[in-house]
C-alpha cells in the first residue's frame, strides 16, 4: 500500500478543531465562578478555531495525496467538504450563544461538542477505508447525541436524543454488516481495493447486498426515505442551534463519503444501487415536499424541507459522472448556507415567542425588517427562485440528471419541486402580511448579526457568481475520488 | 476447524434476531440490547473473515476492536438518556414518549 507516511501536516484542520475542543471543554469544567455570560467567550474561541481550520484546509488545496497507511485521503473533494462543514460549524457557533444562555446551557459545553463533531465530519470527508469511515461517523453521531439532549431538565430534547441514538446506531449496525460482507468478499477494508478485487466481472450477490446495506446505513444521515422518520421529531425536540448544525454539517459530511463510495468504489456495481437510489430519491422528494405542506411548526417544516432537498441531491448522486458529483457538492454548499441562515432567524424569533409555530412569525417584517429579509432570501433560495443560490443549484442537479439520460426522473423532480414554492411562500406571507400579535422589536447579539450577514452574503453571491464554487467542485471531481 | 459457512450462518441468525428485536420491541433497554446483538453479529463476521480470508493482515481483528469500543460509548450515552427520561416519565417504554409521530 502506497501512501504509508504518517503525514501529520495534512491533519492541521482536524488538529486545530479537536485541540481547541479539548481546551474549551477543560477550561469550561475547571474555571472557577464561570457564569453563563462569561462562558459566551468559549463560542467565540470556537468560531476562531473554525476560521483557522478553514484557512488551514484552504491551504491544503491541490495536494491530492494519501497518507496514514491508505486510511486517509487529502484531495480537493475532501477540502471542499471540510470548508462546508467548518462554515456550518462556525455560523452555528456565531448565533448559538444567545439561544443557549436563555435556555441555561453553557456555551462552552456546546462549543466543545460542536468542535468534536466537526472534527469527525472533516475526518469522514477524508476517510479512505471502512475503519476510518466508521470511527468518524460515530464521532459525529456521539457528539450529536449529546448536542441534541444538551438542555438539562427538559424532556423533549432528551426524547429527541434517545430517538436519534436508537435509530442512528441501528443504521450504523446495518451499515457495518454490509461492510463486513464486502470485507469478506474482497479481503480488504480499503475503498480503492473494492473495485480492484472484483475487476470488471460480475459482482457477487452478497456484495450487492452489502452495497445496499451501506446505502441504508448512510441513507439515514442524509434523510433518504424510508429512513427519514427521525428528522421531524428530532428537529422539533432539539435546541435550534443543534438542529442547524445537524441539518447541514452531518449530511454534508455523509454526502462526501457517499460520493467516494458510490461514485468510486461501487461505481461498477451501478446496476445494483442506481435503480434503487433513483426510485428512493424521487420518493424522498415527493414525501419531503408533500409532507411539508400541512406543517404548522417551522422546525418540522424545515425537517421536511431537508428531506426534499436530500431527494434532489441523491438524484444527482444517482445521475453520477463528473457533473453529477459536482452538482452534489455545489448543492450541499448552497443548502448549508441557506438552511443555517433560516435557522438563525428561527433561533431569534422562537426565543422571543417561546414557541416555533409558524403563526408566531406574524408581522416579523415590522418587528425586525432585517430578520425577515434574511428569512425571505433563505426561503426564496431554498425554493429555487432565480437569481439566488438555490436556483443555480437545482439547475446543476437537473442538468446532470438530463446529461445522464434520466429524463423522466428529472422531469418528475422539476414538477415536485414546484410544490415547494407554495409552503416556502406561505411562511413568507405570514411574515409580511399577517397582523403581528406583538409589536416589540426583536433584539439579537453581534454573533447572530454576523451569522445572518454571512448567510445573506452567501445566498446572494453563490447565486449571482456561481462560477468559483462550481469550478472548485469540478476540479475536485476531476482529480479523482481516490 | 469449523468451516466458514457455519460462522456466517451464526452471524446472520444473530443479526436477524437483533434487527427483529430492534424494530419490534417497545422497551428502550431491549432495543439497545438488540442493537448490541447486531453489532456482535458484525464482530463474528469480521473475525471469521479475518481468520479465513486474510489470516496474516488481522484487518478484521483491528476493526472489531474499534466496533466494540464505539458500541460501549454508544450504550453509555444511550443509558444516560434512558435514565434522564426515566426520571421524568417514570418509564422506559418507548410508547410513553411522545415521539414517532413521523
XYZ file of C-alpha atoms in Angstrom:
584
model
C 0.000 0.000 0.000
C 1.472 3.320 -1.015
C 0.945 6.483 0.962
C 2.046 4.873 4.183
C 3.604 8.032 5.542
C 2.361 9.426 8.847
C 1.996 12.882 7.349
C 0.681 14.997 10.210
C 0.999 18.247 8.258
C -2.143 17.399 6.284
C -4.115 16.947 9.503
C -3.882 20.594 10.620
C -7.621 21.369 10.260
C -8.550 18.368 12.429
C -5.752 19.052 14.917
C -6.958 22.649 15.375
C -10.623 21.805 15.918
C -10.065 18.799 18.188
C -7.351 20.577 20.180
C -9.422 23.699 20.757
C -12.399 21.454 21.554
C -10.495 19.707 24.364
C -9.191 23.067 25.600
C -12.648 24.659 25.689
C -14.069 21.629 27.479
C -11.286 21.607 30.081
C -11.418 25.351 30.756
C -15.207 25.200 30.962
C -15.046 22.426 33.554
C -12.158 23.738 35.635
C -12.665 27.525 35.578
C -13.969 28.772 38.900
C -17.014 31.029 39.008
C -17.760 30.513 35.356
C -21.121 32.089 34.657
C -23.343 31.571 31.654
C -22.492 35.046 30.357
C -18.726 34.602 30.737
C -18.973 31.240 29.053
C -20.046 33.021 25.858
C -16.365 33.710 25.191
C -15.954 29.975 24.543
C -18.207 30.231 21.491
C -16.035 32.988 20.056
C -12.947 30.834 20.627
C -14.779 28.079 18.752
C -15.569 30.440 15.867
C -11.901 31.420 15.659
C -10.931 27.732 15.637
C -13.265 27.017 12.704
C -11.867 30.021 10.797
C -8.286 28.878 11.457
C -9.123 25.320 10.432
C -10.853 26.566 7.260
C -7.756 28.589 6.338
C -5.564 25.547 7.005
C -7.856 23.426 4.812
C -7.816 26.084 2.079
C -4.004 25.966 2.070
C -4.093 22.202 1.549
C -5.858 22.504 -1.823
C -4.369 20.722 -4.803
C -2.317 18.201 -2.782
C -4.195 15.012 -3.742
C -2.269 12.570 -1.581
C -2.998 9.516 0.513
C -1.481 9.016 3.959
C -1.797 7.024 7.196
C -1.429 3.641 5.526
C -4.118 4.299 2.966
C -6.758 5.260 5.521
C -6.808 8.986 4.890
C -7.098 10.879 1.615
C -6.458 14.581 1.263
C -7.822 15.789 -2.062
C -9.829 18.752 -3.268
C -13.076 16.870 -2.702
C -12.175 16.479 0.985
C -11.041 20.114 1.218
C -14.326 21.330 -0.310
C -16.451 19.383 2.156
C -14.164 20.353 5.056
C -14.759 24.015 4.274
C -18.526 23.434 4.011
C -18.737 21.717 7.417
C -16.458 24.324 9.019
C -18.706 27.048 7.616
C -21.712 25.257 9.109
C -19.985 24.900 12.496
C -18.738 28.485 12.509
C -22.117 30.006 11.615
C -23.832 27.809 14.223
C -21.388 28.898 16.927
C -21.966 32.546 15.995
C -25.696 32.539 16.677
C -25.850 29.737 19.275
C -24.855 31.612 22.497
C -27.974 33.856 22.549
C -30.190 30.779 22.423
C -28.097 28.658 24.794
C -27.797 31.274 27.542
C -31.543 31.781 27.529
C -32.035 28.035 27.965
C -29.367 27.738 30.710
C -26.930 25.715 28.615
C -23.282 26.675 28.978
C -21.918 27.763 25.592
C -18.567 26.167 26.476
C -20.075 22.650 26.551
C -21.911 23.279 23.305
C -18.791 24.673 21.625
C -16.649 21.695 22.639
C -19.221 19.226 21.276
C -19.617 21.154 18.009
C -15.837 21.164 17.561
C -15.638 17.395 18.175
C -18.490 16.875 15.733
C -16.846 18.989 13.052
C -13.590 17.057 13.576
C -15.496 13.863 12.822
C -17.060 15.440 9.741
C -13.674 16.534 8.392
C -12.207 13.071 9.001
C -15.228 11.495 7.308
C -14.696 13.653 4.214
C -11.161 12.210 4.043
C -11.924 8.608 5.055
C -10.489 6.068 2.643
C -11.110 2.831 4.497
C -14.037 1.332 6.377
C -12.430 1.662 9.803
C -11.700 5.389 9.470
C -15.140 5.862 7.938
C -16.891 4.120 10.821
C -14.940 5.897 13.557
C -15.510 9.336 12.003
C -19.209 8.636 11.516
C -19.545 7.583 15.153
C -17.595 10.631 16.360
C -20.212 12.756 14.607
C -23.114 10.711 15.970
C -21.832 10.668 19.567
C -21.385 14.441 19.506
C -24.930 14.864 18.244
C -26.493 12.551 20.842
C -25.161 14.921 23.488
C -25.836 18.104 21.480
C -29.494 17.158 20.985
C -30.090 16.388 24.660
C -27.956 19.258 25.984
C -30.857 21.173 27.625
C -30.778 19.874 31.191
C -34.062 19.184 32.927
C -36.164 19.227 29.780
C -37.912 16.148 28.457
C -38.365 16.879 24.770
C -34.651 17.236 23.941
C -33.831 14.038 25.865
C -36.561 12.173 23.964
C -35.255 13.500 20.678
C -31.720 12.488 21.697
C -32.766 8.925 22.536
C -34.720 8.636 19.304
C -31.750 9.786 17.262
C -29.430 7.492 19.208
C -31.536 4.354 18.714
C -32.176 4.929 15.004
C -28.670 6.100 14.250
C -26.983 3.180 15.992
C -29.408 0.781 14.299
C -28.382 2.280 10.972
C -24.677 2.003 11.767
C -25.131 -1.654 12.752
C -26.759 -2.337 9.361
C -24.009 -0.391 7.594
C -21.317 -2.322 9.489
C -22.886 -5.622 8.476
C -22.717 -4.507 4.857
C -19.082 -3.521 5.352
C -18.265 -6.900 6.913
C -19.780 -8.655 3.882
C -17.691 -6.591 1.484
C -14.584 -7.167 3.609
C -15.285 -10.907 3.497
C -15.529 -10.866 -0.287
C -12.561 -8.599 -1.020
C -10.240 -9.280 1.926
C -9.659 -5.566 2.342
C -11.286 -2.636 4.087
C -9.804 -0.051 1.727
C -12.233 1.766 -0.534
C -9.868 1.684 -3.502
C -9.316 -2.089 -3.176
C -13.005 -2.926 -3.679
C -13.263 -2.302 -7.448
C -9.840 -3.962 -7.950
C -10.962 -7.111 -6.138
C -13.984 -7.596 -8.368
C -12.301 -6.387 -11.552
C -14.576 -5.927 -14.493
C -16.531 -9.103 -13.772
C -19.998 -9.506 -12.316
C -20.319 -8.553 -8.650
C -21.432 -11.472 -6.449
C -24.920 -11.339 -4.938
C -23.615 -10.863 -1.398
C -21.581 -7.838 -2.487
C -24.775 -6.292 -3.851
C -26.481 -6.931 -0.510
C -23.534 -5.304 1.243
C -23.741 -2.236 -1.003
C -27.461 -1.840 -0.284
C -26.888 -2.252 3.487
C -24.264 0.509 3.369
C -26.677 2.684 1.372
C -29.344 2.143 4.037
C -26.950 2.954 6.878
C -25.664 6.141 5.303
C -29.152 6.953 3.977
C -30.400 7.644 7.494
C -27.944 10.508 7.883
C -28.988 12.107 4.598
C -32.763 11.714 5.114
C -33.238 9.045 2.442
C -36.876 7.861 2.615
C -37.798 5.436 4.296
C -35.037 6.193 6.818
C -36.084 9.823 7.302
C -38.625 9.304 10.091
C -36.390 10.600 12.845
C -35.927 14.010 11.247
C -39.184 15.871 12.064
C -39.284 14.750 15.706
C -35.586 15.340 16.335
C -35.750 18.762 14.654
C -38.745 19.695 16.783
C -37.329 18.446 20.079
C -33.698 19.516 19.806
C -32.333 23.019 20.510
C -32.331 25.236 17.395
C -28.521 25.655 17.073
C -28.059 21.868 17.289
C -30.632 21.355 14.555
C -28.932 23.929 12.331
C -25.631 22.076 12.643
C -27.248 18.634 12.319
C -29.211 19.598 9.212
C -26.170 20.902 7.364
C -22.876 19.534 8.700
C -23.880 15.939 9.302
C -25.497 15.434 5.904
C -22.714 17.309 4.062
C -20.004 15.062 5.514
C -22.058 11.943 4.815
C -22.554 13.072 1.210
C -18.771 13.343 0.851
C -18.372 9.701 1.803
C -21.395 8.687 -0.301
C -19.690 10.261 -3.312
C -16.434 8.439 -2.570
C -18.176 5.103 -2.051
C -20.857 5.126 -4.718
C -19.137 7.106 -7.474
C -15.796 5.458 -6.700
C -15.762 2.059 -5.017
C -19.216 0.840 -6.038
C -19.330 2.502 -9.469
C -19.001 -0.877 -11.205
C -21.990 -2.201 -9.243
C -24.177 0.649 -10.509
C -26.688 -1.906 -11.803
C -27.496 -2.797 -8.190
C -27.776 0.553 -6.463
C -28.583 3.127 -9.177
C -32.197 1.965 -9.797
C -32.832 1.679 -6.034
C -31.375 5.108 -5.310
C -33.212 6.670 -8.250
C -36.609 5.448 -7.048
C -35.838 6.363 -3.435
C -34.617 9.831 -4.462
C -37.889 10.571 -6.256
C -39.917 9.216 -3.324
C -37.767 11.318 -0.971
C -38.507 14.480 -2.973
C -42.216 13.654 -3.035
C -42.519 12.799 0.666
C -40.461 15.816 1.725
C -42.392 18.318 -0.335
C -45.890 16.893 0.264
C -45.452 16.384 3.999
C -44.097 19.920 4.385
C -47.423 21.373 3.206
C -49.574 20.797 6.337
C -46.865 21.647 8.898
C -47.600 24.383 11.419
C -44.238 24.279 13.199
C -41.326 25.910 11.436
C -38.808 23.320 12.690
C -40.901 20.436 11.358
C -41.346 22.318 8.092
C -37.586 22.715 7.798
C -37.178 18.995 8.556
C -39.367 18.081 5.582
C -37.580 20.728 3.548
C -34.283 18.970 4.423
C -35.794 15.679 3.268
C -36.939 17.246 -0.016
C -33.504 18.727 -0.682
C -31.907 15.370 0.139
C -34.040 13.990 -2.678
C -32.591 16.443 -5.217
C -29.035 15.775 -4.013
C -29.494 11.998 -4.188
C -30.901 12.348 -7.708
C -27.561 13.935 -8.626
C -25.735 11.046 -6.880
C -27.757 8.563 -8.936
C -27.034 10.555 -12.121
C -23.337 10.173 -11.320
C -20.493 11.162 -13.575
C -18.393 14.241 -13.034
C -21.296 16.665 -13.497
C -23.446 14.715 -11.031
C -20.721 14.754 -8.387
C -20.042 18.466 -8.932
C -23.786 19.163 -8.624
C -23.879 17.300 -5.296
C -21.017 19.424 -3.971
C -22.449 22.754 -5.127
C -25.921 21.881 -3.831
C -24.530 20.888 -0.439
C -22.767 24.240 -0.080
C -25.810 26.309 -1.032
C -28.132 24.203 1.093
C -25.840 24.623 4.121
C -25.681 28.404 3.779
C -29.426 28.903 3.187
C -30.537 26.476 5.902
C -28.275 27.908 8.604
C -29.430 31.441 7.765
C -33.045 30.274 8.142
C -32.277 28.567 11.457
C -30.522 31.686 12.770
C -33.771 33.591 12.206
C -35.815 30.788 13.792
C -33.476 30.871 16.793
C -34.109 34.582 17.400
C -37.873 34.603 16.960
C -38.530 31.347 18.810
C -36.705 32.695 21.883
C -38.948 35.741 21.914
C -42.161 33.872 21.152
C -41.389 30.851 23.332
C -42.547 28.541 20.555
C -41.646 27.747 16.995
C -45.127 27.919 15.458
C -45.275 29.488 12.031
C -48.131 31.714 13.297
C -45.708 33.381 15.715
C -43.758 34.689 12.739
C -46.680 37.018 12.028
C -45.580 40.569 11.479
C -41.875 39.750 11.650
C -41.324 42.232 8.824
C -42.453 45.065 11.108
C -40.709 43.804 14.247
C -37.361 43.293 12.533
C -37.071 44.073 8.819
C -33.531 42.658 8.705
C -34.528 39.270 10.153
C -37.479 38.913 7.833
C -35.343 39.875 4.836
C -32.772 37.167 5.667
C -35.613 34.653 6.068
C -37.078 35.788 2.737
C -33.726 35.319 0.998
C -33.116 31.923 2.618
C -36.562 30.560 1.776
C -36.554 32.007 -1.739
C -33.151 30.370 -2.231
C -34.409 27.028 -0.905
C -37.459 27.313 -3.157
C -35.147 27.833 -6.135
C -36.038 31.390 -7.124
C -33.514 32.945 -9.528
C -31.067 34.654 -9.173
C -30.459 33.213 -5.688
C -28.106 30.310 -4.994
C -30.870 27.692 -4.817
C -31.871 28.213 -8.429
C -28.357 27.601 -9.710
C -28.025 24.505 -7.512
C -31.302 22.975 -8.722
C -30.286 23.799 -12.277
C -26.963 21.938 -11.944
C -28.727 18.902 -10.424
C -31.376 18.641 -13.132
C -28.798 19.343 -15.844
C -26.656 16.480 -14.503
C -29.705 14.179 -14.460
C -30.582 15.056 -18.066
C -26.963 14.600 -19.110
C -27.045 11.094 -17.613
C -30.166 10.331 -19.674
C -32.503 10.361 -16.664
C -35.169 12.438 -18.402
C -38.211 11.049 -16.585
C -36.738 11.379 -13.052
C -35.535 14.897 -13.854
C -38.979 15.881 -15.149
C -40.696 14.373 -12.094
C -38.256 16.194 -9.833
C -38.953 19.511 -11.533
C -42.721 19.056 -11.160
C -42.399 18.034 -7.497
C -40.095 20.944 -6.746
C -42.805 23.386 -7.841
C -44.836 22.319 -4.774
C -42.082 23.603 -2.509
C -42.681 27.176 -3.669
C -46.117 27.015 -2.028
C -45.017 26.169 1.501
C -41.961 28.412 1.490
C -44.060 31.385 0.361
C -46.766 30.529 2.867
C -44.212 31.296 5.594
C -43.073 34.460 3.802
C -46.714 35.589 3.547
C -47.182 35.158 7.314
C -44.048 37.239 7.930
C -45.002 40.089 5.636
C -48.798 40.152 5.503
C -50.259 38.770 8.748
C -51.045 41.104 11.621
C -48.434 40.861 14.391
C -49.524 39.523 17.773
C -46.777 41.504 19.431
C -45.072 44.631 18.225
C -41.968 44.736 20.404
C -38.865 44.892 18.184
C -36.701 41.768 18.265
C -33.162 42.168 19.536
C -30.171 39.924 18.973
C -26.449 39.946 19.673
C -23.469 40.621 17.459
C -22.755 36.975 16.817
C -26.215 36.408 15.424
C -25.894 39.525 13.289
C -22.620 38.289 11.772
C -24.130 34.826 11.118
C -27.166 36.387 9.408
C -24.973 38.648 7.264
C -22.734 35.724 6.288
C -25.780 33.690 5.305
C -27.261 36.527 3.281
C -23.948 37.202 1.529
C -23.556 33.507 0.731
C -27.056 33.195 -0.707
C -26.637 36.252 -2.946
C -23.016 35.704 -4.021
C -23.333 31.971 -4.712
C -26.390 32.702 -6.844
C -25.041 35.632 -8.826
C -21.457 34.346 -9.126
C -21.724 30.547 -9.055
C -18.502 30.276 -11.090
C -15.778 29.970 -8.418
C -17.605 27.432 -6.232
C -18.739 25.367 -9.227
C -15.233 25.475 -10.660
C -13.784 24.327 -7.341
C -16.257 21.424 -7.291
C -15.467 20.446 -10.884
C -11.678 20.455 -10.412
C -12.126 18.435 -7.217
C -14.122 15.781 -9.083
C -11.679 15.803 -11.999
C -8.805 14.969 -9.619
C -10.394 11.585 -8.874
C -12.008 10.118 -5.796
C -9.044 8.057 -4.609
C -11.588 -26.318 12.392
C -15.200 -25.224 11.966
C -15.672 -24.114 8.328
C -16.513 -20.524 7.418
C -20.177 -21.004 6.371
C -21.087 -22.006 9.943
C -19.727 -18.741 11.308
C -21.594 -16.866 8.608
C -24.840 -18.668 9.397
C -24.418 -17.883 13.097
C -23.788 -14.212 12.426
C -26.717 -13.978 10.013
C -29.025 -15.527 12.620
C -27.779 -13.185 15.338
C -28.155 -10.181 13.052
C -31.728 -11.145 12.131
C -32.713 -11.664 15.771
C -31.191 -8.285 16.636
C -32.889 -6.497 13.760
C -36.236 -8.053 14.636
C -35.860 -7.038 18.277
C -34.772 -3.503 17.442
C -37.759 -2.956 15.157
C -40.483 -4.582 17.260
C -39.588 -4.174 20.951
C -41.016 -1.200 22.820
C -38.627 -1.145 25.779
C -35.708 1.233 25.229
C -33.233 -1.056 27.035
C -34.315 -4.079 24.980
C -33.861 -2.071 21.785
C -30.336 -1.123 22.904
C -29.607 -4.795 23.629
C -30.928 -5.818 20.214
C -28.612 -3.318 18.548
C -25.745 -4.833 20.550
C -26.712 -8.238 19.137
C -26.480 -6.841 15.618
C -23.059 -5.357 16.350
C -21.878 -8.685 17.755
C -23.071 -10.403 14.591
C -20.838 -7.968 12.707
C -17.943 -8.804 15.033
C -18.324 -12.549 14.416
C -18.348 -11.901 10.680
C -15.256 -9.723 10.829
C -13.216 -12.093 12.981
C -14.237 -15.162 10.956
C -13.423 -13.469 7.644
C -10.165 -12.209 9.087
C -9.187 -15.726 10.199
C -10.153 -17.437 6.943
C -9.504 -14.847 4.254
C -6.697 -12.587 5.479
C -5.011 -14.582 8.276
C -1.822 -12.507 8.047
C -3.265 -9.000 7.875
C -5.502 -9.118 11.002
C -7.583 -6.325 9.456
C -10.843 -7.762 10.737
C -9.488 -8.118 14.258
C -8.466 -4.480 14.204
C -11.913 -3.435 13.004
C -13.589 -5.448 15.779
C -11.610 -3.652 18.493
C -12.945 -0.342 17.180
C -16.558 -1.507 16.896
C -16.523 -2.873 20.457
C -15.148 0.393 21.836
C -17.574 2.587 19.929
C -20.520 0.346 20.849
C -19.615 0.720 24.528
C -19.527 4.514 24.182
C -22.856 4.479 22.402
C -24.501 2.381 25.116
C -23.095 4.685 27.797
C -24.735 7.729 26.204
C -27.902 5.735 25.473
C -28.309 4.576 29.067
C -27.683 8.114 30.343
C -30.537 9.340 28.143
C -32.795 6.465 29.243
C -32.066 7.355 32.894
C -32.928 11.024 32.295
C -36.193 10.083 30.647
C -36.997 7.554 33.340
C -36.649 10.316 35.934
C -39.179 12.478 34.074
C -41.649 9.907 32.818
C -41.092 7.022 35.247
C -40.945 4.650 32.284
C -38.510 3.161 29.799
C -41.277 2.278 27.363
C -40.872 3.961 24.011
C -44.639 4.282 23.588
C -44.867 6.502 26.651
C -42.708 9.076 24.929
C -44.405 11.495 22.605
C -42.268 10.600 19.647
C -42.678 8.633 16.432
C -45.354 10.927 15.161
C -43.474 10.907 11.866
